[in-house]
Coordinates of C-alpha atoms in Angstrom, one line a residue:
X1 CA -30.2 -20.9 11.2
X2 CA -26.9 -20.0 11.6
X3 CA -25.8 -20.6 7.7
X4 CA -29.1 -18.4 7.1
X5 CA -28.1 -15.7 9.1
X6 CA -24.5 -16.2 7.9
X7 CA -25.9 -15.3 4.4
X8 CA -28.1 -12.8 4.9
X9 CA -25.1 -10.9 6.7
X10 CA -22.8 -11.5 3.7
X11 CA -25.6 -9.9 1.1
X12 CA -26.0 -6.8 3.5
X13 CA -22.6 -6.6 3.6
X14 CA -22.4 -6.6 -0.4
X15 CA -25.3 -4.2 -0.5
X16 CA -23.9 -1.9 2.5
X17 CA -20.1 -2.0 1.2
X18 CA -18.7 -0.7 4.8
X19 CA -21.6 -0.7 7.2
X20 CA -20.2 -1.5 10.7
X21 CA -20.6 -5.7 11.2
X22 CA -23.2 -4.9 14.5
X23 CA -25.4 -2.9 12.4
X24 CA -25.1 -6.0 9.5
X25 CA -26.0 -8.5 12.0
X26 CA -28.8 -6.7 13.5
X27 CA -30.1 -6.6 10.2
X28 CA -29.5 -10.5 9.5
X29 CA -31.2 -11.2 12.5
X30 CA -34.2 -8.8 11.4
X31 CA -34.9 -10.9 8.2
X32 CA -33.9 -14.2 9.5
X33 CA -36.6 -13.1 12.6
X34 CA -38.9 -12.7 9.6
X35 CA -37.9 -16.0 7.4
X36 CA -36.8 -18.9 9.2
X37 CA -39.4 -19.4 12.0
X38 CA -37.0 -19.6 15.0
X39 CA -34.4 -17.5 15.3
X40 CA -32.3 -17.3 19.1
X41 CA -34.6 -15.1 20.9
X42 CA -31.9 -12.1 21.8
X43 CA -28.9 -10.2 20.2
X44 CA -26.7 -11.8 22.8
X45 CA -27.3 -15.6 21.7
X46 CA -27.2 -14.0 18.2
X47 CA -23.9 -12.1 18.6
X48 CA -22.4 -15.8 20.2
X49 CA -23.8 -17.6 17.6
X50 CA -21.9 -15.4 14.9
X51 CA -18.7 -15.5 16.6
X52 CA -18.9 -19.5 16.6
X53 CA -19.7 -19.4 13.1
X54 CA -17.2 -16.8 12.0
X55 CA -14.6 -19.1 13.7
X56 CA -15.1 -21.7 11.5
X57 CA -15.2 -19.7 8.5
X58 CA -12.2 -17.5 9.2
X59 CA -9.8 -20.4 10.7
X60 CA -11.3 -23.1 7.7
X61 CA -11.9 -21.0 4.9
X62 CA -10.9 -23.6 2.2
X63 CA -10.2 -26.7 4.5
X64 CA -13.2 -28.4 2.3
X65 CA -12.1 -31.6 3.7
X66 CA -12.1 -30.7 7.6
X67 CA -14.7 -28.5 6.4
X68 CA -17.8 -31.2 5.2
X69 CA -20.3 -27.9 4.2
X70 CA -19.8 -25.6 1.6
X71 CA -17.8 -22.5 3.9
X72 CA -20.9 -19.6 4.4
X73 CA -18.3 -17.4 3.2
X74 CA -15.6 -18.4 0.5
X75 CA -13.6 -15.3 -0.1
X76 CA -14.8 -15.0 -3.5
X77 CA -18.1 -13.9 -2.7
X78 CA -16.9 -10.9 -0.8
X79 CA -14.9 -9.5 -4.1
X80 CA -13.2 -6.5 -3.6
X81 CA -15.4 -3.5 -3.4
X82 CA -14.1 -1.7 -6.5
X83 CA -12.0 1.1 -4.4
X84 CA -12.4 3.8 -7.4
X85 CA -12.7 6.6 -4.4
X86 CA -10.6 4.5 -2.1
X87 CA -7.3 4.5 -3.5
X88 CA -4.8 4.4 -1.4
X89 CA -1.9 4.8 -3.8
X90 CA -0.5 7.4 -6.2
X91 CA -2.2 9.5 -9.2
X92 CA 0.3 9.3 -12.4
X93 CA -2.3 11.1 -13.5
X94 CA -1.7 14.3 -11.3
X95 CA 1.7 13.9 -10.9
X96 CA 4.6 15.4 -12.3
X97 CA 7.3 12.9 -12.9
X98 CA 10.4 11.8 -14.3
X99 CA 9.4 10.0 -17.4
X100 CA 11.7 7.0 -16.2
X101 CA 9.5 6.6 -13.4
X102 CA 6.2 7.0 -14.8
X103 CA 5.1 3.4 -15.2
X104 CA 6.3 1.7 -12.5
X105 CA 4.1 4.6 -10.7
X106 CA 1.5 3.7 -12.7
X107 CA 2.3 0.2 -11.5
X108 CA 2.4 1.1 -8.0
X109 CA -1.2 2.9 -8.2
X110 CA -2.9 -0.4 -10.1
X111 CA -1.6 -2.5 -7.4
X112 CA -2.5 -0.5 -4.3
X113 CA -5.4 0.2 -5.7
X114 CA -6.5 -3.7 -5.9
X115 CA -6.0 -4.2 -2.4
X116 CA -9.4 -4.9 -0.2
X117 CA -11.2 -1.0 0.2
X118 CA -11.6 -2.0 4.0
X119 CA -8.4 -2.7 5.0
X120 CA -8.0 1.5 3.7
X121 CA -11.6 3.1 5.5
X122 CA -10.1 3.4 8.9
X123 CA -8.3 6.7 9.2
X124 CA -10.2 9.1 6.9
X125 CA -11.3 10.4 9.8
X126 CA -8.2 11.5 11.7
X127 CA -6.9 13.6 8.9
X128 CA -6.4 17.2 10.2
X129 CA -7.5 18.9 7.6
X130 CA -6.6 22.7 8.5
X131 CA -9.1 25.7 7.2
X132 CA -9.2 27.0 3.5
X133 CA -6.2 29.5 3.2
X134 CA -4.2 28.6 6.1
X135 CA -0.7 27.7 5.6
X136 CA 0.8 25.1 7.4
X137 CA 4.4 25.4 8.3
X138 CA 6.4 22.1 7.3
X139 CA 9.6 21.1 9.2
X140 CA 11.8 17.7 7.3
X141 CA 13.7 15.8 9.2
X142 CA 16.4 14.5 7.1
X143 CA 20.5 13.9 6.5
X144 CA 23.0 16.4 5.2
X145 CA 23.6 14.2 2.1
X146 CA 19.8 14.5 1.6
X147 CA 18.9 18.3 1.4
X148 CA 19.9 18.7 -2.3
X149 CA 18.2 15.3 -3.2
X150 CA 15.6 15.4 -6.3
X151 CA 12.9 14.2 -4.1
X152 CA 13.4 17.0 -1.7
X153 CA 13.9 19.5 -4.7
X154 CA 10.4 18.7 -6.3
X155 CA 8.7 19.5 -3.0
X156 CA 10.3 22.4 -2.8
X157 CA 9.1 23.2 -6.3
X158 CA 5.4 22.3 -5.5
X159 CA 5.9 19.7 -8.4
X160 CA 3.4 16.5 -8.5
X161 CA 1.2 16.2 -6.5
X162 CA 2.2 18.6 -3.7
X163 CA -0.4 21.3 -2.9
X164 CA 0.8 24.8 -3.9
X165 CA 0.9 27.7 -1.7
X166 CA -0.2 25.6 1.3
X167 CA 2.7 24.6 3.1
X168 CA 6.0 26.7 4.1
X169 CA 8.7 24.0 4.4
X170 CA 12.1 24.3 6.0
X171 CA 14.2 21.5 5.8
X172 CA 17.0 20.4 8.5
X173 CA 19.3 17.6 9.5
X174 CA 19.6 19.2 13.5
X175 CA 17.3 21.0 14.9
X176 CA 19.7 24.4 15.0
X177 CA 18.4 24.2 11.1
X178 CA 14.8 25.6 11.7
X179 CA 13.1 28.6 12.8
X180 CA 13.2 29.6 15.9
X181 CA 10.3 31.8 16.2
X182 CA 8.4 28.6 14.9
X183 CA 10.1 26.2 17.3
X184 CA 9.5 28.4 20.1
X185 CA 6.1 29.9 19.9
X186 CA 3.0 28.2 21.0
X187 CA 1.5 30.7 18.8
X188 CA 0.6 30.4 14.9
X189 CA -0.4 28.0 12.3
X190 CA -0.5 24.9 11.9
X191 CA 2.8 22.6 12.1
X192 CA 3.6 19.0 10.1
X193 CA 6.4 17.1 10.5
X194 CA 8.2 15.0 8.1
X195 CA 10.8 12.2 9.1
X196 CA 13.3 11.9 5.8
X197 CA 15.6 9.2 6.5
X198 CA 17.5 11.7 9.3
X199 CA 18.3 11.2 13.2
X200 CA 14.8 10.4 14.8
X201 CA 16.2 12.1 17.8
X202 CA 15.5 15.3 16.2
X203 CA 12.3 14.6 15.7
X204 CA 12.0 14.1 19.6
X205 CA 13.6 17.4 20.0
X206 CA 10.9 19.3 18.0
X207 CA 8.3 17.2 19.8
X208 CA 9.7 19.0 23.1
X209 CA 10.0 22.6 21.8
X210 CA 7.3 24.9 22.4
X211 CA 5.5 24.6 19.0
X212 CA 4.1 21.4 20.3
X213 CA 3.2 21.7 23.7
X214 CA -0.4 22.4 24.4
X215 CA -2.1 26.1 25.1
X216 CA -4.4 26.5 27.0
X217 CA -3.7 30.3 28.4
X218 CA -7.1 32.5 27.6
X219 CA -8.5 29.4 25.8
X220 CA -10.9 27.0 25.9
X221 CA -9.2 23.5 25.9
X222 CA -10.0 21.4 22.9
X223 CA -11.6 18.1 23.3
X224 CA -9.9 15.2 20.7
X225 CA -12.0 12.9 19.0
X226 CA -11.7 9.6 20.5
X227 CA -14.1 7.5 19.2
X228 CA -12.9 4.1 18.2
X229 CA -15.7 3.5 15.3
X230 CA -13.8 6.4 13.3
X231 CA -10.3 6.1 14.6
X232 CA -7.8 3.0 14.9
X233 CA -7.3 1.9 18.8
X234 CA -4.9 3.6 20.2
X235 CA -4.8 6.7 18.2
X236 CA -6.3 9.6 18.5
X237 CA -6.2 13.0 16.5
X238 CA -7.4 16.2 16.2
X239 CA -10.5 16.8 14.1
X240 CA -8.6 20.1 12.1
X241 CA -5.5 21.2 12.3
X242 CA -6.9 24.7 13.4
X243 CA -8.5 23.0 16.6
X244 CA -5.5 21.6 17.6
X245 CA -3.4 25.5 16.8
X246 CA -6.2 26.8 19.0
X247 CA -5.2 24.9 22.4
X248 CA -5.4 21.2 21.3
X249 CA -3.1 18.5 23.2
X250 CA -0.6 18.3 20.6
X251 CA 0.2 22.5 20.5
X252 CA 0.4 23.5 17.0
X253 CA 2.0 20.2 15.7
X254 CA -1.0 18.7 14.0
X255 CA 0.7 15.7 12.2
X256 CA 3.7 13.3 11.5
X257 CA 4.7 11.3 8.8
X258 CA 7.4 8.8 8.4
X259 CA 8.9 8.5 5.3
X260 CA 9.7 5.1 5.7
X261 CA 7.0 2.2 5.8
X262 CA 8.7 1.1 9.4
X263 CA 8.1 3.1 12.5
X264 CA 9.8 1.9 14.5
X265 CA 12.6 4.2 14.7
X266 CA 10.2 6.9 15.3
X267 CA 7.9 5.1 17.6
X268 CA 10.9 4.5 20.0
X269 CA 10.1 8.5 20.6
X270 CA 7.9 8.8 23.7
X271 CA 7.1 12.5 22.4
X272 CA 5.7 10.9 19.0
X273 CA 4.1 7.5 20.6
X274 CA 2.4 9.2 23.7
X275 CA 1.2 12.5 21.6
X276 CA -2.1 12.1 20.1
X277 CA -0.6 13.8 16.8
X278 CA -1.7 11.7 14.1
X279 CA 1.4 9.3 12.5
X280 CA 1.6 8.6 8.7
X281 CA 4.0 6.3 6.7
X282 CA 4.9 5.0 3.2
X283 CA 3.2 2.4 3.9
X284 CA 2.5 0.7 -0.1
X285 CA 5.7 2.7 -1.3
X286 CA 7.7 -0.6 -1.8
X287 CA 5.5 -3.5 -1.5
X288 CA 5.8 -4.1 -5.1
X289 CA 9.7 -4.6 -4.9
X290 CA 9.7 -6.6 -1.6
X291 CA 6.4 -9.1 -3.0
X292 CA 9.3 -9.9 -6.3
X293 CA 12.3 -10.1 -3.8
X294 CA 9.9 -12.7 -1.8
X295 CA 9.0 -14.8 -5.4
X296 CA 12.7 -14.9 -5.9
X297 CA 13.8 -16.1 -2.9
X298 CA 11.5 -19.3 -3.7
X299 CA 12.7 -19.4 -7.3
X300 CA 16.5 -19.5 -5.8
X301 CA 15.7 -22.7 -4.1
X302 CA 13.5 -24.4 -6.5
X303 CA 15.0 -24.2 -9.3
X304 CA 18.3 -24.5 -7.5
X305 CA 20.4 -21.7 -8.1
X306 CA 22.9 -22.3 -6.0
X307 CA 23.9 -25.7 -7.0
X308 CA 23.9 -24.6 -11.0
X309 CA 25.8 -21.5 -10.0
X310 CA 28.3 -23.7 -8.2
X311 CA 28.9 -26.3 -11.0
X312 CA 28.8 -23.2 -13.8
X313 CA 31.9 -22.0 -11.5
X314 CA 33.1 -25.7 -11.8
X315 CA 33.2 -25.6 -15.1
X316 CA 31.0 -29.1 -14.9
X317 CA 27.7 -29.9 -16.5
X318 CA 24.6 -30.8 -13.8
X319 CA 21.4 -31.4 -15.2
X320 CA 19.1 -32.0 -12.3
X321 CA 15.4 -32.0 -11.8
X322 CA 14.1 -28.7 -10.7
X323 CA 11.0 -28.0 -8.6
X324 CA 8.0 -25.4 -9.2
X325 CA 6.1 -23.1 -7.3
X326 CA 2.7 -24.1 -9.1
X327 CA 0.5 -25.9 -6.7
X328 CA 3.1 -25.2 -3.8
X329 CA 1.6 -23.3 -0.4
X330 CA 2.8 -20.3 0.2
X331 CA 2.0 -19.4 3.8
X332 CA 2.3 -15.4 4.9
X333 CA 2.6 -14.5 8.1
X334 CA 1.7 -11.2 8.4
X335 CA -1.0 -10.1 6.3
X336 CA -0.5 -6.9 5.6
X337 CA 0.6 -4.1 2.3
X338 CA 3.8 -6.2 2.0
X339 CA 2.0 -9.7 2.6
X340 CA -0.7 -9.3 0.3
X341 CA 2.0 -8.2 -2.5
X342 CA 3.6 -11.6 -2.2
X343 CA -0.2 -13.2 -2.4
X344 CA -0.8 -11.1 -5.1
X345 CA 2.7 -12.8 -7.5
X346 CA 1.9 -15.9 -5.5
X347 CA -1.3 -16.5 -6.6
X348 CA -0.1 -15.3 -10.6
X349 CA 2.2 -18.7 -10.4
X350 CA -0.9 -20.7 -9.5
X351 CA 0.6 -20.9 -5.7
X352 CA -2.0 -21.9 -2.7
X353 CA -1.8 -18.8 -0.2
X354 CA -2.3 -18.9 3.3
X355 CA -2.6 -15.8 4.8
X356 CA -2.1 -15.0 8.7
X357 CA -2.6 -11.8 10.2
X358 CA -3.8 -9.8 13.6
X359 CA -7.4 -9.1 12.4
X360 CA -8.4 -11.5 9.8
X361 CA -11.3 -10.0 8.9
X362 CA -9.7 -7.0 7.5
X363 CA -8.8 -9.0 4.5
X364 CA -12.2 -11.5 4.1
X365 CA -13.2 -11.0 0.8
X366 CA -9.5 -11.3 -0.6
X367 CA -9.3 -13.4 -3.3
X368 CA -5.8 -13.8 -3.4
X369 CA -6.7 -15.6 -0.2
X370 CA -7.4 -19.4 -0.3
X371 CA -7.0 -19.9 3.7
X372 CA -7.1 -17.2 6.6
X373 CA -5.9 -17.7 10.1
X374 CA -5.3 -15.4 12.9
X375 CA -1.9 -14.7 13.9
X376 CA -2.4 -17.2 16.8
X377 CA -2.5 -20.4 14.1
X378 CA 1.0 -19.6 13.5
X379 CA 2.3 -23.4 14.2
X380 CA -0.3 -24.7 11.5
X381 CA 1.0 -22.3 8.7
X382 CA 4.4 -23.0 9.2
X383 CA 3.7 -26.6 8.8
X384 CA 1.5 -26.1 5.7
X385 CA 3.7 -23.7 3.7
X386 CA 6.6 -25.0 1.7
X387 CA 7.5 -21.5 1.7
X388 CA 7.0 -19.2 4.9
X389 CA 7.1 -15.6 4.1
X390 CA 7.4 -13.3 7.2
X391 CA 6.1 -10.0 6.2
X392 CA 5.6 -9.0 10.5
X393 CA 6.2 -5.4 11.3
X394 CA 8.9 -5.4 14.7
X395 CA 6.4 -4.5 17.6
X396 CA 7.2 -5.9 21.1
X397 CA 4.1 -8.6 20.0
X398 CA 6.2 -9.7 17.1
X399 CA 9.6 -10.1 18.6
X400 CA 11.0 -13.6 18.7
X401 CA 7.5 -14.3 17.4
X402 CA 9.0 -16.9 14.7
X403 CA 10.7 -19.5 17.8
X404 CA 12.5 -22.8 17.9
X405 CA 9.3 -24.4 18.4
X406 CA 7.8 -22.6 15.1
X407 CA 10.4 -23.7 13.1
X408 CA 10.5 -27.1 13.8
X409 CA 7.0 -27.3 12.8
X410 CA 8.1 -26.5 8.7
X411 CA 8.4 -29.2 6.1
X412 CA 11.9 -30.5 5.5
X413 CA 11.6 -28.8 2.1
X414 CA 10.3 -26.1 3.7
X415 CA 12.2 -22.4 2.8
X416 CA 11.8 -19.6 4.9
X417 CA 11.6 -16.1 3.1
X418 CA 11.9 -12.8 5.6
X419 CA 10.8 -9.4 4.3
X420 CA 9.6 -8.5 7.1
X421 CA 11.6 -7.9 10.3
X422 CA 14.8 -9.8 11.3
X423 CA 14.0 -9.3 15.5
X424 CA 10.5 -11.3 14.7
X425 CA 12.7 -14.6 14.2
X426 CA 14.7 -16.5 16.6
X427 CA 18.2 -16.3 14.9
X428 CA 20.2 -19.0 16.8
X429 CA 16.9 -21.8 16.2
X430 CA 16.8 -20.9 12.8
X431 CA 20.7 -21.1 12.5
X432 CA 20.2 -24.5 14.3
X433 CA 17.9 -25.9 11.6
X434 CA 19.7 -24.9 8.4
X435 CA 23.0 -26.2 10.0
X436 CA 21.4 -29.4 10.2
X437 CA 18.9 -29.6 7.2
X438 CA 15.9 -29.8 9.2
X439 CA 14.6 -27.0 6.8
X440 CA 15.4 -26.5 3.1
X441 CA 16.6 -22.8 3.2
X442 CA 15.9 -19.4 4.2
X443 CA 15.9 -16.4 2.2
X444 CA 16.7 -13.5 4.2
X445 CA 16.6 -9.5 3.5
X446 CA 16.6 -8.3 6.9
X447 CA 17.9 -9.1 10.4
X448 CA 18.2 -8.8 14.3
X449 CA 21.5 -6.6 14.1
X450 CA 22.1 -4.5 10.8
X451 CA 24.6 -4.5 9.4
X452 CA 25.1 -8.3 10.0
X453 CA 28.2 -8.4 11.9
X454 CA 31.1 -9.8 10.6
X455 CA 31.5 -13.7 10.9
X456 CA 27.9 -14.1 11.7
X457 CA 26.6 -18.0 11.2
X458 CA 24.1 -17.3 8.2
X459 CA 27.5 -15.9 6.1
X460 CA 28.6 -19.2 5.8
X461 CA 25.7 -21.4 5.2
X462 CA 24.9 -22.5 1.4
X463 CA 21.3 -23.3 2.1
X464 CA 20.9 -19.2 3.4
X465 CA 20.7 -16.7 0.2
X466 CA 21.1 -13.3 1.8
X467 CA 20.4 -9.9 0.6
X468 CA 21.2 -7.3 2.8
X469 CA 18.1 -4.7 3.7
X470 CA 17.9 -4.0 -0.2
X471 CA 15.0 -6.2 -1.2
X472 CA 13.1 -2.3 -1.2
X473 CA 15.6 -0.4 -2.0
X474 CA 14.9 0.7 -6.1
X475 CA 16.8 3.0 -7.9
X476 CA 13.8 4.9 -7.4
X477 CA 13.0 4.4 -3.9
X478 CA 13.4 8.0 -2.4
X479 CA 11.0 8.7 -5.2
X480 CA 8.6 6.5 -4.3
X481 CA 8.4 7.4 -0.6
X482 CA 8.4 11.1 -1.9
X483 CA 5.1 11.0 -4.3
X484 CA 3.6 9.1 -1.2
X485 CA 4.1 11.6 1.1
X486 CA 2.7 14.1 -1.3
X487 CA -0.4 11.9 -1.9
X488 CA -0.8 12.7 1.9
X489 CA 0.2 16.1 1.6
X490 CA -3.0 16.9 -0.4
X491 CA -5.1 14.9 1.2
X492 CA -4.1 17.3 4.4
X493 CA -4.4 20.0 2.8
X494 CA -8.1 19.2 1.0
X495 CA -6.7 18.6 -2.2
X496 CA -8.6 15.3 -2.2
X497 CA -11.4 14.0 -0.3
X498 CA -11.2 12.0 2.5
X499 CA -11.9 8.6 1.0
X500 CA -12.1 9.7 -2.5
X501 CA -10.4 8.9 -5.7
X502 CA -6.4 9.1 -5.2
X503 CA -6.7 10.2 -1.2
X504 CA -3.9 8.7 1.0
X505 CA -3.7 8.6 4.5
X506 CA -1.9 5.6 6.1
X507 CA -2.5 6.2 9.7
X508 CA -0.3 4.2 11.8
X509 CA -1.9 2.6 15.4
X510 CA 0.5 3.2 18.2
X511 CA -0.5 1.1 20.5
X512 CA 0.3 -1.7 17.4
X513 CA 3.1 -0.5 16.1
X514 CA 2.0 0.1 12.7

């Protein structure tokens, strides 16, 4: 009964594309009601029933020999809805840019675009789209060093894919930069802030001024949506940016984005985190660069770099057997934009990939995937992967996350690859392994303190390659992050409908930290 229902739940779900899983089991247990004879008798034993089940599919997805049954629901029969109106990348197509950059945009789009349509759905609803002819005033965040950037220069010029005639943008490193009469008056259009790589503080500062406190004098208070079917937990936005200008809880301020695909730095802002302004990122921007940094950190060690390097420096021949990353596991903790990038290069070598993440049914149905675990079967992935990549967000969950005791459970060949955030892992265990070879290697872009300071352990150790917070950083990164934020840009402003063909609008959830 429950492999029936199981079934009938996955060809709903095929037929449906994104109806919400209650309604889908409702359904299965509708037909199953009808075709197997004895169904349980109510939606409570039902909904029990599927959870049990679901366990066992999601935590032994491929396990075929813990697993004696064929698995109700291999990834590859949920293939990837075809997300032709639910790309969440960039347009080439609409875009103006340098022709240097074209392709790797182009690039950029294809693989965003491949990523599972559900994991994108969430969001749509929270954008504040403001009213046909309204102009919203646009206030950048960034450095000195920045404001005569190219990136800045072509949103100035309306170039790409930024709306024209719909945004009046001022751009700032303090907050002494902008308008006054827009920082302090509750009164007026629409306002959108973009962080560009400046002091977050003044972001916090704007967040205080008057533009975005609430008013309510003469007005009828607006009521947010709230609704967690249409909007990620813990945020909440306003349905237009004209509801919010006319006495909302966030004042005129209507939306954030972060130019970055971390938000952490702008999340530490009580005025951001606390406000129920919707938050953006780049989230997508860079994945590409960061899923090759993560393939060659596990080409360094397996073919064994280092050693060549050091007897090419020798001047001495060393011919020595070399290892592959065909048929090796690649477990990725963190399952996310980043994560599934790695799967995507993993799986192109003829890797195994096992996948760990908060919520792993946002990515059932990815066939990159060959095992899926919750975050909580951390232990078991580090012991299956001869090469761990932590692609974790820092969030107070995450922190310290990757312990002695998760460590010690890797292979002795076992290479660690970070991409991710260097506060998720415990430093001094990890240290502690690689000093004494419990562990192969680690491969490490980013860390607890940056820059690393001076005379830090992982300097000296051969078996720890080390980039230093570059793995992302392209020649055309500010690019990049720049075409993403215009992607958002016009999905704001209506250029492109929500959930339609080139709209983007990575909503960050507060309360996750991401």
């Amino acid at each position: 009964r429950f492999r029936t229902a199981y079934r009938l739940m996955a060809q709903l779900q095929l037929a449906t594309s994104a109806r919400p899983l209650a309604s889908i089991a409702s359904a299965a247990v509708s037909l199953l009601r009808a075709t197997a004879g004895r169904p349980p008798s109510t939606s409570t034993s039902v909904s029990a029933a599927y959870k049990r089940q679901n366990s066992l599919v999601v935590g032994a997805q491929y396990r075929k020999n813990q697993f004696p049954l064929r698995p109700l629901l291999p990834c590859r029969w949920l293939t990837t809805r075809h997300a032709a109106g639910l790309s969440n990348g960039l347009n080439p197509s609409t875009s103006q840019t340098p022709a240097r950059h074209q392709h790797r945009r182009a690039l950029t789009m294809s693989a965003l675009s491949s990523a599972p349509a559900t994991a994108r759905d969430p969001g749509f609803a929270a954008v504040p789209t403001p009213p046909n002819g309204v102009t919203t005033t646009l206030l950048i965040v960034t450095k000195d060093e920045y404001r005569d950037s190219n990136p800045l220069r072509r949103l100035l010029a309306c170039e790409g894919a930024m709306p024209a005639g719909r945004f009046d943008v001022h751009v700032g490193a303090s907050l002494a930069d902008f308008p006054q009469e827009v920082l302090n008056s509750s009164e007026g259009g629409p306002v959108a802030l973009l962080w560009w790589f400046g002091d977050p503080d003044v972001l916090g500062q704007i967040m205080r001024t008057e533009c975005a406190q609430p008013n309510l004098t003469g007005r009828e208070k607006v009521t947010l949506p709230s609704s967690k079917s249409q909007t990620p937990a813990g945020v909440t936005a306003p349905a237009t940016a004209a509801a919010a200008a006319a006495g909302g809880e966030c004042g005129r301020v209507v939306w954030v984005h972060s130019g970055a695909a971390g938000v952490e730095n702008v999340l530490r802002l009580s005025e951001v985190r606390d406000s129920a302004v919707p938050l953006t990122n780049a989230k997508g921007a860079f994945s590409a660069s960061l899923g090759e940094w993560a393939i060659f950190g596990c080409m360094w060690f397996a073919k064994k770099v280092n050693a060549m390097r050091k007897a090419q420096a020798a001047g001495k021949w060393m011919r020595d057997s070399v290892g592959m990353l065909q048929g090796k596991t690649m477990s990725i903790v963190g399952y996310g934009d980043i994560g599934r990038a790695c799967a995507v290069r993993a799986k192109a070598l003829g890797m195994r990939v096992v996948a760990l993440r908060r919520n792993p049914q946002r990515s059932m149905g990815d066939e990159c995937v060959d095992e899926l675990l919750p975050l909580t079967e951390l232990h078991s992935a580090m012991a299956a992967g001869d090469f761990v990549v932590l692609s974790l967000p820092h969030t107070p969950q995450t922190e310290g996350l990757v312990d002695a005791a998760a460590v010690a459970c890797m292979k002795p060949g076992g290479v660690l690859v970070n991409v991710g955030r260097g506060a998720v892992v415990d430093e001094p265990a990890l240290v502690d392994a690689l000093r004494r070879d419990a562990i192969a290697g680690a491969a490490l872009d980013v860390f607890t303190v940056e820059p690393l300071p001076e005379g830090h352990a992982f300097y000296g150790l051969e078996n720890c390659l080390m980039s230093f917070h570059c793995a992302d950083l392209t020649d055309d990164y500010f690019e990049l992050t720049m075409d993403t934020f215009m992607q958002h840009a016009r999905t704001y402003a209506g250029g492109v409908g929500d959930g339609s063909e080139g709209a983007t609008w990575n909503l960050v959830d507060k309360s996750a930290g991401y």
